[in-house]
mmCIF file of C-alpha atoms in Angstrom:
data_model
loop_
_atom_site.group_PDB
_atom_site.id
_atom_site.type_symbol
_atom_site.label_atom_id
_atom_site.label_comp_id
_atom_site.label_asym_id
_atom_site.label_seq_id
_atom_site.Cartn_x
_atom_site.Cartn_y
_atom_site.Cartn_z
ATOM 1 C CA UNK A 1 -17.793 63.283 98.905
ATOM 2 C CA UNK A 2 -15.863 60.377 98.104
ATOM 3 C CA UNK A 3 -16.451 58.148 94.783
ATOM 4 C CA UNK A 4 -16.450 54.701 94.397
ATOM 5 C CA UNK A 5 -15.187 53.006 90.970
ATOM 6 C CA UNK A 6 -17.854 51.314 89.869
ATOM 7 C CA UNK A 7 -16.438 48.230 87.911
ATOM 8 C CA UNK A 8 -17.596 48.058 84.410
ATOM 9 C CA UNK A 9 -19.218 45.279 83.352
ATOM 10 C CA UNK A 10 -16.643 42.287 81.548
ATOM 11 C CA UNK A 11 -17.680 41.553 77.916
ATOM 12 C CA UNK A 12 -15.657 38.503 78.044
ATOM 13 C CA UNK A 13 -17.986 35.123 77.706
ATOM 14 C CA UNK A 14 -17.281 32.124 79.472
ATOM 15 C CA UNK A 15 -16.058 29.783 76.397
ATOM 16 C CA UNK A 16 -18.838 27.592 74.663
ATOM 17 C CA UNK A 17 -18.474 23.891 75.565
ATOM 18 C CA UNK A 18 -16.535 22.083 72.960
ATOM 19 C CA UNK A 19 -18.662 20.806 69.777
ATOM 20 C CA UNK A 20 -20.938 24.118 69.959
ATOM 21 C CA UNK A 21 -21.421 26.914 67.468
ATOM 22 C CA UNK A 22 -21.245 30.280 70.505
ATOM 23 C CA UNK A 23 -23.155 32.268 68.306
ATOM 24 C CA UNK A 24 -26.943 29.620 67.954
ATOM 25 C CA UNK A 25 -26.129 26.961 70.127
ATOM 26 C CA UNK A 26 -28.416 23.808 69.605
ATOM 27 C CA UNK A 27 -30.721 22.783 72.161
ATOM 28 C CA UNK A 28 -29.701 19.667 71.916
ATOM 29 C CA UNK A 29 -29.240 16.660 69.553
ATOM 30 C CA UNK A 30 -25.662 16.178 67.704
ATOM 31 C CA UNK A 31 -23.084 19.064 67.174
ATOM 32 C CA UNK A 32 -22.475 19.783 63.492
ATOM 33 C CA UNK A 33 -18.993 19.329 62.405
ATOM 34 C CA UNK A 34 -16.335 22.246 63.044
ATOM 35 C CA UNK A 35 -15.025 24.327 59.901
ATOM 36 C CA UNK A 36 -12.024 22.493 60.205
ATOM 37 C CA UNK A 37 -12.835 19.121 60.007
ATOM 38 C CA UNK A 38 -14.728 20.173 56.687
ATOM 39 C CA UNK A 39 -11.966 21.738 55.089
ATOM 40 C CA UNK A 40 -9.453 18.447 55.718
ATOM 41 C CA UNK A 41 -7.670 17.521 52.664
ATOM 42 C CA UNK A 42 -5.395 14.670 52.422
ATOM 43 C CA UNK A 43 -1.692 14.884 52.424
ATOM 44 C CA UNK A 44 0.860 13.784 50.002
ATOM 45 C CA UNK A 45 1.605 10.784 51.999
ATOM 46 C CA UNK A 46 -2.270 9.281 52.026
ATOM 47 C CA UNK A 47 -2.256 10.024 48.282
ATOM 48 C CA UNK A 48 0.725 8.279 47.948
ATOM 49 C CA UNK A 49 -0.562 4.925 49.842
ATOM 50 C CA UNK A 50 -3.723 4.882 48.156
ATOM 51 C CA UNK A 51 -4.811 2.317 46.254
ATOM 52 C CA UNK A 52 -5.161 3.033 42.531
ATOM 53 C CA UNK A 53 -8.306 1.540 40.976
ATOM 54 C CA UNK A 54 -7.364 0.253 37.613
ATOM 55 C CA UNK A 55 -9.944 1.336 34.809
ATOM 56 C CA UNK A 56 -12.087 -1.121 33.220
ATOM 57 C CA UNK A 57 -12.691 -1.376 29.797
ATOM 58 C CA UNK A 58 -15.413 -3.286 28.768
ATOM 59 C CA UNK A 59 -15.581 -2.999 24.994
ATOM 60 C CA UNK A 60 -11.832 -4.268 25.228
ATOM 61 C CA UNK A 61 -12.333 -7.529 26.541
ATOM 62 C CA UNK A 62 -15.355 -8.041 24.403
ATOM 63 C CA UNK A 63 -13.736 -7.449 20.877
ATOM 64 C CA UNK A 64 -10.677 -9.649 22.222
ATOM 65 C CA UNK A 65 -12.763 -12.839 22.591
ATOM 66 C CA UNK A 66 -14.656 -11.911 19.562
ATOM 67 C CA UNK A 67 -11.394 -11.995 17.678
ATOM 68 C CA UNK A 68 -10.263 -15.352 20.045
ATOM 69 C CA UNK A 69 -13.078 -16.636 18.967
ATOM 70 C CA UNK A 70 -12.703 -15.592 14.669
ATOM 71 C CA UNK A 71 -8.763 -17.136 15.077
ATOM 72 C CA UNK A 72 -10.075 -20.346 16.739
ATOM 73 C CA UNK A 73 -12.629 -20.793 13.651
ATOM 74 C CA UNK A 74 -10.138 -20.181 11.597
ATOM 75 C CA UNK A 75 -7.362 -22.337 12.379
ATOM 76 C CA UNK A 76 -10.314 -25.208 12.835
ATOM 77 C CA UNK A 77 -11.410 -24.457 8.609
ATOM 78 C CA UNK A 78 -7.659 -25.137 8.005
ATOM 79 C CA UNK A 79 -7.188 -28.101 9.638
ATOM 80 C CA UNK A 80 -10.828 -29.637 9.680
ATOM 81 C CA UNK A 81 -11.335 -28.730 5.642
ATOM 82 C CA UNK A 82 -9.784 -32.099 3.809
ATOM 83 C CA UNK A 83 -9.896 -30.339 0.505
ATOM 84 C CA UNK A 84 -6.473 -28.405 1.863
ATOM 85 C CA UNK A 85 -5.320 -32.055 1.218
ATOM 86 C CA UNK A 86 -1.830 -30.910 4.137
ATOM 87 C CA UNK A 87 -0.780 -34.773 3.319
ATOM 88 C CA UNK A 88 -0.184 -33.485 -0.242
ATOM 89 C CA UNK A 89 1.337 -30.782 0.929
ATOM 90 C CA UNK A 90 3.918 -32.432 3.234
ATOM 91 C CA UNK A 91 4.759 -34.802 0.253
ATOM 92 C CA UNK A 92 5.954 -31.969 -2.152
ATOM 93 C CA UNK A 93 7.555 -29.576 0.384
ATOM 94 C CA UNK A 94 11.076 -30.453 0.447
ATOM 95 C CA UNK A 95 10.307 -32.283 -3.431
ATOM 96 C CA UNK A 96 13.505 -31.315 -6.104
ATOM 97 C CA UNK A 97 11.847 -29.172 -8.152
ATOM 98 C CA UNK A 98 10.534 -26.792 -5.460
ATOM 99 C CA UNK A 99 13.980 -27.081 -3.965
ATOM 100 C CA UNK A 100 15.346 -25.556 -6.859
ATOM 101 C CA UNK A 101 12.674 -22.799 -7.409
ATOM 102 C CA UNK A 102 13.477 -21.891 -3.791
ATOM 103 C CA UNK A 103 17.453 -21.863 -4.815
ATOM 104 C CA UNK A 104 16.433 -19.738 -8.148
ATOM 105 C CA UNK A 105 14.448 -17.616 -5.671
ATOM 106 C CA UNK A 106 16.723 -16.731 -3.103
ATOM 107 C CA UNK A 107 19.429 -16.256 -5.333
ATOM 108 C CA UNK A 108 17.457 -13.584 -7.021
ATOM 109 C CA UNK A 109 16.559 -11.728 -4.197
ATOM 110 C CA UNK A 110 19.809 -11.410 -2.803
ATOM 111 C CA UNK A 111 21.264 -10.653 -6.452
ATOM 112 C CA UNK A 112 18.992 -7.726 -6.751
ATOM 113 C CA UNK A 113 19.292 -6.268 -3.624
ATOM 114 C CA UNK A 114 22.270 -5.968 -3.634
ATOM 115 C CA UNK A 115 22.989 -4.538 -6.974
ATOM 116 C CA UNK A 116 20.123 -2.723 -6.545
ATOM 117 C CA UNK A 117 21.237 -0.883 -3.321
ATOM 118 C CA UNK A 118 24.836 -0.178 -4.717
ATOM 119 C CA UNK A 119 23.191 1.559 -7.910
ATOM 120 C CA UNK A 120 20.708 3.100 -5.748
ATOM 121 C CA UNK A 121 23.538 4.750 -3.375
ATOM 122 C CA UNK A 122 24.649 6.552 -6.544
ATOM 123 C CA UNK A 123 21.476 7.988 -7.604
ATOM 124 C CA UNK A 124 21.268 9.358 -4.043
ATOM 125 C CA UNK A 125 24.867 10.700 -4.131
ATOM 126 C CA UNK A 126 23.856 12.414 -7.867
ATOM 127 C CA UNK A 127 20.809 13.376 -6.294
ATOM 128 C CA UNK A 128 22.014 15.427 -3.439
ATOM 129 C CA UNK A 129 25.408 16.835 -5.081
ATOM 130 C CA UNK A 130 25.894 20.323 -6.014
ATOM 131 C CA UNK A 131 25.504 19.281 -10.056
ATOM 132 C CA UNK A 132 21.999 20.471 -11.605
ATOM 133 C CA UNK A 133 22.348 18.022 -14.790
ATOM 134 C CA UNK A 134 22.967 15.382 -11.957
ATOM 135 C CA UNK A 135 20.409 16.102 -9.689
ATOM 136 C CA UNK A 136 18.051 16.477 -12.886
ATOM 137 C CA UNK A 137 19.211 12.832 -14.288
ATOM 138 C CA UNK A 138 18.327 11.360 -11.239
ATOM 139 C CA UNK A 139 14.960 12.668 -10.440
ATOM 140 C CA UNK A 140 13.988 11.724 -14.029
ATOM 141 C CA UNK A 141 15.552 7.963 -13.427
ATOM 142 C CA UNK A 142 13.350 7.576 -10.140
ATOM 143 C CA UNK A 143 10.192 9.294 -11.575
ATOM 144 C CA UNK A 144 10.329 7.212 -14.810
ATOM 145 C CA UNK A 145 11.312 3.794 -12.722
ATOM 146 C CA UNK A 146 8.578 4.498 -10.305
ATOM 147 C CA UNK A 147 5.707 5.134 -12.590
ATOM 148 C CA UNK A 148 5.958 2.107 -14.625
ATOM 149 C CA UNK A 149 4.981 -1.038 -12.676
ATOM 150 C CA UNK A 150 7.725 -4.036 -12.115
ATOM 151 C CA UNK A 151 5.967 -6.711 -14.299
ATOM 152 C CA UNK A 152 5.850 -4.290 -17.251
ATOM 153 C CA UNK A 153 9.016 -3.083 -16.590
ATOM 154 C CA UNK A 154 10.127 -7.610 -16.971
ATOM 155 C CA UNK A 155 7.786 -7.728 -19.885
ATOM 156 C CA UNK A 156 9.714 -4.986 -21.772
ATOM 157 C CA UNK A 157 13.189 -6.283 -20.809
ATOM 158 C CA UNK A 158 12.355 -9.468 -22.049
ATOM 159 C CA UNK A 159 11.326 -8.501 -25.578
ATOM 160 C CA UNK A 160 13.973 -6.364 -25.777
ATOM 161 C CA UNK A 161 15.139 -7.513 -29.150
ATOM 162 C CA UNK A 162 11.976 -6.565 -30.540
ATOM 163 C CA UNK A 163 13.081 -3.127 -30.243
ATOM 164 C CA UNK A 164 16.537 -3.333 -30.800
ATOM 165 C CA UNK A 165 17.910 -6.248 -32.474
ATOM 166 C CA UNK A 166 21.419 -5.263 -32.843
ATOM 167 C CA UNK A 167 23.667 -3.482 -30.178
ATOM 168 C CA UNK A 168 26.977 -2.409 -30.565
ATOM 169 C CA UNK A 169 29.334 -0.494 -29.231
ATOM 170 C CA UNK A 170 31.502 2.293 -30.635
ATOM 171 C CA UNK A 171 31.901 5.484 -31.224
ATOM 172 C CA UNK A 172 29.179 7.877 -31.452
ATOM 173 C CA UNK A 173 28.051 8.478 -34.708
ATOM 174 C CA UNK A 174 31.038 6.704 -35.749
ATOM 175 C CA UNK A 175 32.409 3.299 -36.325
ATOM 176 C CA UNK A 176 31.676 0.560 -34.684
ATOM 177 C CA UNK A 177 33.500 -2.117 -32.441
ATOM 178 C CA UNK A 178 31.319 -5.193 -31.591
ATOM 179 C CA UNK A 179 28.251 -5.373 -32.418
ATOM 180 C CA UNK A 180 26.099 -8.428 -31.381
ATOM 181 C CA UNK A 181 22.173 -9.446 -31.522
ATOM 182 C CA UNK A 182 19.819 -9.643 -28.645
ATOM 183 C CA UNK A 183 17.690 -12.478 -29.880
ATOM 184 C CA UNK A 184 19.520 -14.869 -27.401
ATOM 185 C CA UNK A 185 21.000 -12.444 -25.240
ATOM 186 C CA UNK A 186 18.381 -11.128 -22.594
ATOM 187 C CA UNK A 187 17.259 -14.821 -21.197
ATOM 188 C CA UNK A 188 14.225 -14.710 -18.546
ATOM 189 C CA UNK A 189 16.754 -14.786 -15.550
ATOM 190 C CA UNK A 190 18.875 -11.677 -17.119
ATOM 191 C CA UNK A 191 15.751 -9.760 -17.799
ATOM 192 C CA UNK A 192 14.388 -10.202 -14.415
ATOM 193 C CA UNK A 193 17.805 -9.314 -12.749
ATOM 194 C CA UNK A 194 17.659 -6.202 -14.883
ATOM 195 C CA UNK A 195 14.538 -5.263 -14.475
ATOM 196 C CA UNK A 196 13.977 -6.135 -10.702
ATOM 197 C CA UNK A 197 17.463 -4.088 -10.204
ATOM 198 C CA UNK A 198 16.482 -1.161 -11.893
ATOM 199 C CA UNK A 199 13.269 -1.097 -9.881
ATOM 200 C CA UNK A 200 14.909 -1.860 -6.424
ATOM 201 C CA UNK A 201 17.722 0.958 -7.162
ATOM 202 C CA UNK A 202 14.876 3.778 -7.387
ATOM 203 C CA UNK A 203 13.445 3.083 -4.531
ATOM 204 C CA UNK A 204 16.511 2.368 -2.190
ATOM 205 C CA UNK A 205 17.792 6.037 -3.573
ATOM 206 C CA UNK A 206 14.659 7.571 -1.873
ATOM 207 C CA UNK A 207 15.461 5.244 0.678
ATOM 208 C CA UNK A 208 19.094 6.649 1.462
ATOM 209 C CA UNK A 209 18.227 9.514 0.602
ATOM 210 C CA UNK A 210 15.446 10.402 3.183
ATOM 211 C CA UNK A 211 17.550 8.573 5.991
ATOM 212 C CA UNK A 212 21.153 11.014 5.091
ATOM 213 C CA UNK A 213 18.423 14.226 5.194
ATOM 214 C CA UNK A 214 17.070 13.016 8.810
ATOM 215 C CA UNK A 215 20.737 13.947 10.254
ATOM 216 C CA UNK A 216 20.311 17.365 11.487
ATOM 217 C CA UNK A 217 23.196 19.613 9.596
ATOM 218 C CA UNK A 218 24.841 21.013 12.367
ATOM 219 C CA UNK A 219 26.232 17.979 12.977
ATOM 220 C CA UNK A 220 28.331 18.097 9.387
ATOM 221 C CA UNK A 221 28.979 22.148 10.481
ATOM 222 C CA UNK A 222 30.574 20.747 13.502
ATOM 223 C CA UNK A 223 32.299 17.997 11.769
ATOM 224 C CA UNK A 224 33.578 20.204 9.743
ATOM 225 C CA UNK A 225 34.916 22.577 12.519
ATOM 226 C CA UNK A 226 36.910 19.825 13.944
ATOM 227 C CA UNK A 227 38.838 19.850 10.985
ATOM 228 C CA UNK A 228 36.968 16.617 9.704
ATOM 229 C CA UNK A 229 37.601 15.369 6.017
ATOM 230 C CA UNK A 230 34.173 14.381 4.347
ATOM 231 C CA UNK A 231 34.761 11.031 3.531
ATOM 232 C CA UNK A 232 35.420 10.496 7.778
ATOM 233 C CA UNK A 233 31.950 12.614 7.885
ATOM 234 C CA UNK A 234 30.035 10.485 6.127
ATOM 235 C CA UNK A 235 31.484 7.156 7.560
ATOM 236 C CA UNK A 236 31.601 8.293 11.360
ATOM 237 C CA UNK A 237 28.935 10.825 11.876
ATOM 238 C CA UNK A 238 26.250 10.882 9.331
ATOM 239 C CA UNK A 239 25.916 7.548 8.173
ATOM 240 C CA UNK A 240 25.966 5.950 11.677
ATOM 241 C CA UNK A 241 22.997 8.488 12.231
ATOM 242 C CA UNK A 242 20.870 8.069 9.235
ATOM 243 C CA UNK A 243 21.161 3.568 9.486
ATOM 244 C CA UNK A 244 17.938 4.055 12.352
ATOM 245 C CA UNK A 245 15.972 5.949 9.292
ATOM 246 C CA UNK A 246 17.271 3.675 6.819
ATOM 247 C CA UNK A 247 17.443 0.101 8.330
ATOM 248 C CA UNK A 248 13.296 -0.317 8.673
ATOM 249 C CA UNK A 249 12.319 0.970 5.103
ATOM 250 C CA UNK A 250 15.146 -1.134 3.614
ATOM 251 C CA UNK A 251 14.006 -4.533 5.900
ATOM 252 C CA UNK A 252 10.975 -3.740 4.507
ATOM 253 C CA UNK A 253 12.045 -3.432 0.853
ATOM 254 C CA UNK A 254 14.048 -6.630 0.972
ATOM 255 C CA UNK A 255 10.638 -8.601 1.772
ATOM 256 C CA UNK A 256 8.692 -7.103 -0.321
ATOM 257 C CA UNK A 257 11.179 -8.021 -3.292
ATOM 258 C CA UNK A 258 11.044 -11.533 -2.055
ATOM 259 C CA UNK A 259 7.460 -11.710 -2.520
ATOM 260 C CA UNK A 260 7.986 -9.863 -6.050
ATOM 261 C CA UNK A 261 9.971 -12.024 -7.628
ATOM 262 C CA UNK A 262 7.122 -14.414 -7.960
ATOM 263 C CA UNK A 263 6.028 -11.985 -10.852
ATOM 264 C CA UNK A 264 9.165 -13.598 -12.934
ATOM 265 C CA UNK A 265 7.013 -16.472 -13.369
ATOM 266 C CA UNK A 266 5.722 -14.648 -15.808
ATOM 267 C CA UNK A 267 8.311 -14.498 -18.151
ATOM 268 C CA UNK A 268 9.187 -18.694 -17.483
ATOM 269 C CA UNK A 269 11.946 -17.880 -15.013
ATOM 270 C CA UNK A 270 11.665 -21.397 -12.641
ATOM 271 C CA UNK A 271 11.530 -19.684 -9.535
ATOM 272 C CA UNK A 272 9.295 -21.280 -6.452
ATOM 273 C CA UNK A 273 5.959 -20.024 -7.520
ATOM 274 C CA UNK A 274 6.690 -21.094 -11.356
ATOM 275 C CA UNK A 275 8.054 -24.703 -10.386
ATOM 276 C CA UNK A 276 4.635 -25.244 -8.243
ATOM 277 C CA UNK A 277 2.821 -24.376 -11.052
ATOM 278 C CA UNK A 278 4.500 -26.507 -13.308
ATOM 279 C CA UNK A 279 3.699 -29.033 -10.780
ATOM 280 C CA UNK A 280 -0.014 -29.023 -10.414
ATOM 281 C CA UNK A 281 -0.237 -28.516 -14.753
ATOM 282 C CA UNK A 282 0.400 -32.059 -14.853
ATOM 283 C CA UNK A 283 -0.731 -33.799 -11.553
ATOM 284 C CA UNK A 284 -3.977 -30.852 -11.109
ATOM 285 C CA UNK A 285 -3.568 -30.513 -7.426
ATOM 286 C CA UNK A 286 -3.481 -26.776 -7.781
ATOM 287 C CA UNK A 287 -4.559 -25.891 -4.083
ATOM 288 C CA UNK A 288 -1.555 -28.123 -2.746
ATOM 289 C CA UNK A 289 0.788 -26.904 -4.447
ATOM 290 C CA UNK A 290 -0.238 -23.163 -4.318
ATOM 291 C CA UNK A 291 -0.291 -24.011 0.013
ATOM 292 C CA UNK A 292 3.337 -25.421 -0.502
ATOM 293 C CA UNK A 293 4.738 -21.859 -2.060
ATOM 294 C CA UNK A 294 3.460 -20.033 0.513
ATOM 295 C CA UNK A 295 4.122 -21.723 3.469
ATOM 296 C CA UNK A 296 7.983 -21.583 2.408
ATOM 297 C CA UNK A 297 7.140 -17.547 1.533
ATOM 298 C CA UNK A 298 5.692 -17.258 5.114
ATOM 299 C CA UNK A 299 9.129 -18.901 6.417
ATOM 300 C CA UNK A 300 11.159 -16.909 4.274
ATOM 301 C CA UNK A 301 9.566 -13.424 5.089
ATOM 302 C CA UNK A 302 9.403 -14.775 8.932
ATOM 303 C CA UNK A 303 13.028 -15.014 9.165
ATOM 304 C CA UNK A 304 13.511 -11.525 7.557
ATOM 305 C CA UNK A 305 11.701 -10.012 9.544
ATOM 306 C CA UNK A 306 13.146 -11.872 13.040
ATOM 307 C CA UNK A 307 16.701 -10.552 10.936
ATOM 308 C CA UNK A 308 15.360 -7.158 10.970
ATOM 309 C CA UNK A 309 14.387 -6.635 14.232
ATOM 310 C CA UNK A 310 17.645 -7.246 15.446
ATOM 311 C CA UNK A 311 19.419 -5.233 12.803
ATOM 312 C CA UNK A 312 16.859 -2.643 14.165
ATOM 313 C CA UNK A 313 17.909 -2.932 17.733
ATOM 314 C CA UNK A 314 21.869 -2.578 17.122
ATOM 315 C CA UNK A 315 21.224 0.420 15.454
ATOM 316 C CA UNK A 316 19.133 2.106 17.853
ATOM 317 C CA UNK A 317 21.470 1.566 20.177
ATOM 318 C CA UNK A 318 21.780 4.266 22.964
ATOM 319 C CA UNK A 319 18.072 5.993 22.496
ATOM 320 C CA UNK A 320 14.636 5.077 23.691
ATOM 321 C CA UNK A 321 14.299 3.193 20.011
ATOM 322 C CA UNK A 322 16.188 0.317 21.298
ATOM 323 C CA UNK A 323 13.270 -0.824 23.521
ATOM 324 C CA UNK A 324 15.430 -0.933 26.594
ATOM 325 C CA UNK A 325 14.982 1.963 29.038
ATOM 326 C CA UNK A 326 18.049 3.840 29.851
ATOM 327 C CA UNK A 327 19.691 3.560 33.774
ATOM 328 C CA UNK A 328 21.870 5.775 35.275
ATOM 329 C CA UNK A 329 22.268 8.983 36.337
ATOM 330 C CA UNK A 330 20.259 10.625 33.122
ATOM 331 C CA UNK A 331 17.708 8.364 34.291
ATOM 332 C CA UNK A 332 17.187 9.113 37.335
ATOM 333 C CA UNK A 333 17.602 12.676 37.377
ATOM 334 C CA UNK A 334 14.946 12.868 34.534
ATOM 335 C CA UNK A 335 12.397 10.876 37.081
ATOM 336 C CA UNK A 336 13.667 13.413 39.679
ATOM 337 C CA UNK A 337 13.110 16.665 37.279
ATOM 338 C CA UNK A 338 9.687 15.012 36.134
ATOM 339 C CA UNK A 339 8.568 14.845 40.518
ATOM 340 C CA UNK A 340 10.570 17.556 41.100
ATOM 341 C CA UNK A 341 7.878 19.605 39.371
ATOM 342 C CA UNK A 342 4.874 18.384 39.654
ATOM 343 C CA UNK A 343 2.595 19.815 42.078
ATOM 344 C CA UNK A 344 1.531 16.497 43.797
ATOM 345 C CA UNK A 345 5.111 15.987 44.772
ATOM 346 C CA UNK A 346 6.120 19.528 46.066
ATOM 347 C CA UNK A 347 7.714 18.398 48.701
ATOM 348 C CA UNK A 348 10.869 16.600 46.755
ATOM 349 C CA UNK A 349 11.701 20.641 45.797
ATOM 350 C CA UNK A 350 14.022 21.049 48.551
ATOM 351 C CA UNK A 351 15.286 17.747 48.366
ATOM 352 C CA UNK A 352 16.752 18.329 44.750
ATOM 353 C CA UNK A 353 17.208 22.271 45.580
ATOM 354 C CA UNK A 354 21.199 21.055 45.692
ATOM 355 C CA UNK A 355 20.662 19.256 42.372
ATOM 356 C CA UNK A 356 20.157 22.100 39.676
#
C-alpha cells in the first residue's frame, strides 16, 4: 500500500512588521523603542564636539564685588579725608633731609646684605663640613643670633662700652699690643652695621644652607664619577641647582631688612624714618610726615620685588617654574602619553603604537 509523506508542519513565522515586539504585539497605538536604540551611547567624536558648560560659581562673584566695593571705599577715605593733608606730603617728599635719610637708608641695606651674606656663606660651609667643633660653633652662632631680637641685639652693640671699656689686642693671657677704648668707638651707624650684619648672616646661613641640601646627592656622586674637582662641583652643578631654592627666601630677606632698618632710629642713626621724625618734632605734622616714609618704603620694596621676580625667572630657567610652558617634542609627546591613556581617547592607541 503505498505511503504518502505527509509534510510536517514549518515552525518558521512570517517576520513581525518592523517597530513590533513578535512575542506581545500591541494592538495598536505607538511601537516602543527597540533595545538598540536604548542602549545608544555617544561616540568619541560627539563627545569631542560638545559644548562644555562652564561652571558657575556664585559665591565667587559675590565676595569679588564685596571686596571691589571695600577697595573703592578705601581709596575714597584716602583721598576724600583732608586730615591726610597729601599737599604736605608732596612738599616734603623729595625735601633734603629725607633725601639723605633715604641715602643713609639704602646704603645700609645694601652694606648689610652684603656682608651679611658673605659671613653667612661661611657659617653654612662650617655648618655642613665634616668638623664636629665646626658644625657645633655654628649651630650655637645661629641659635644664639636667632633668639635674641634685632633691636636688642642694636641696643647692646651700642652700649657696648658699658661692658667693655677697653679692648686690646695681644696675646692671650699675655702682653698686650694696642689697646684702645670704646667710649667713641661703636657710633650708632657702626653698631647698626654690626648688629644688622650679624643678624642677616644667621639667617642667610639657613638660607644657603636649605637651598645646597635641596640638590639631590647623586648629582655630586656623578660629578664626582666624571672625574670632577669639588670646587667645579659646587660652581657648575650644585650651586646652579640650589639658586631656584635660594633666590625667593633671599628676595625676601633683602626686603624685609629694608623695612628693619627703620629700628636704627632707635639708637639716633638719621635714616628715613628718623629724619621724618625729626621733622614733624618741630613743625607737628606727624601724619604727613609718617605718609612721606612710607610711600618711599612702598617704592623701595616695589622695585625689589619687580627685581626679584626677574631674578626668579632666569633661574628657573628650563622647568615649569619659569612660568613659560615648555614646546617641543617633550611637549608634545607628554600631551600624547597623557591622551594616549586615557580611556575617553582610546582611539589615539594605535596612532602612537609606533611611538613607545
Amino acid at each position: 500500500m503505498p505511503q504518502h509523506d505527509t509534510p510536517a508542519p514549518s515552525l518558521r513565522k512570517d517576520p513581525a512588521p518592523a517597530g513590533t515586539d513578535p512575542g506581545h504585539p500591541p494592538p495598536g497605538g505607538d511601537a516602543p523603542p527597540s533595545l538598540s536604540a536604548l542602549d545608544h551611547r555617544p561616540a568619541d567624536r560627539e563627545l569631542l564636539t560638545a559644548r562644555l558648560v562652564p561652571l558657575r560659581h556664585p559665591g565667587q562673584w559675590v565676595s569679588a564685588a564685596a571686596l571691589l566695593v571695600l577697595l573703592a571705599m578705601a581709596g575714597h577715605t584716602l583721598v576724600a579725608n583732608k586730615r591726610f593733608q597729601w599737599g604736605i606730603v608732596g612738599d616734603y617728599f623729595l625735601s633734603h633731609d629725607i633725601l639723605h635719610g633715604l641715602e643713609l637708608t639704602l646704603w645700609l641695606t645694601a652694606a648689610v646684605m652684603t656682608s651679611g651674606y658673605l659671613l653667612g656663606i661661611a657659617v653654612a660651609a662650617m655648618r655642613l663640613s665634616g668638623n664636629p667643633v665646626l658644625r657645633a660653633v655654628s649651630f650655637g652662632y645661629v641659635w644664639l643670633i636667632r633668639s635674641v631680637p634685632p633691636l636688642v641685639q642694636l641696643l647692646f652693640w651700642f652700649e657696648l662700652a658699658s661692658l667693655y671699656p677697653r679692648l686690646s689686642v695681644g696675646v692671650p693671657f699675655g702682653p698686650e699690643f694696642v689697646h684702645f677704648r670704646t667710649a667713641h668707638l661703636f657710633s650708632g651707624v657702626l653698631a647698626a652695621y654690626v648688629g644688622l650684619t650679624l643678624d642677616v648672616a644667621a639667617f642667610s646661613s639657613e638660607i644657603v644652607r636649605g637651598g645646597i641640601l635641596a640638590v639631590d646627592p647623586g648629582q655630586r656622586e656623578a660629578a664626582k664619577a666624571l672625574g670632577l674637582g669639588e670646587a667645579r662641583i659646587f660652581r657648575r652643578i650644585v650651586l646652579p641647582q640650589a639658586m631656584p631654592a635660594i633666590v625667593p627666601a633671599s628676595g625676601n630677606l633683602l626686603i624685609g631688612m629694608l623695612k628693619a632698618t627703620s629700628i636704627v632710629s632707635v639708637i639716633a642713626v638719621e635714616d628715613l624714618l628718623y629724619s621724618a621724625q625729626l621733622i614733624y618734632n618741630q613743625n607737628f605734622l606727624i601724619i604727613p610726615l609718617l605718609l612721606v616714609a612710607t610711600v618711599w618704603y612702598i617704592i623701595l620694596t616695589t622695585v625689589l620685588s619687580i627685581g626679584q621676580f626677574y631674578v626668579e625667572r632666569h633661574y628657573a630657567r628650563g622647568s615649569r617654574r619659569g612660568g613659560r610652558a615648555r614646546s617641543g617634542p617633550s611637549a608634545r609627546g607628554f600631551w600624547q602619553l597623557t591622551r594616549a591613556n586615557l580611556p575617553l581617547f582610546g582611539r589615539t592607541r594605535t596612532d602612537l603604537a609606533g611611538l613607545s
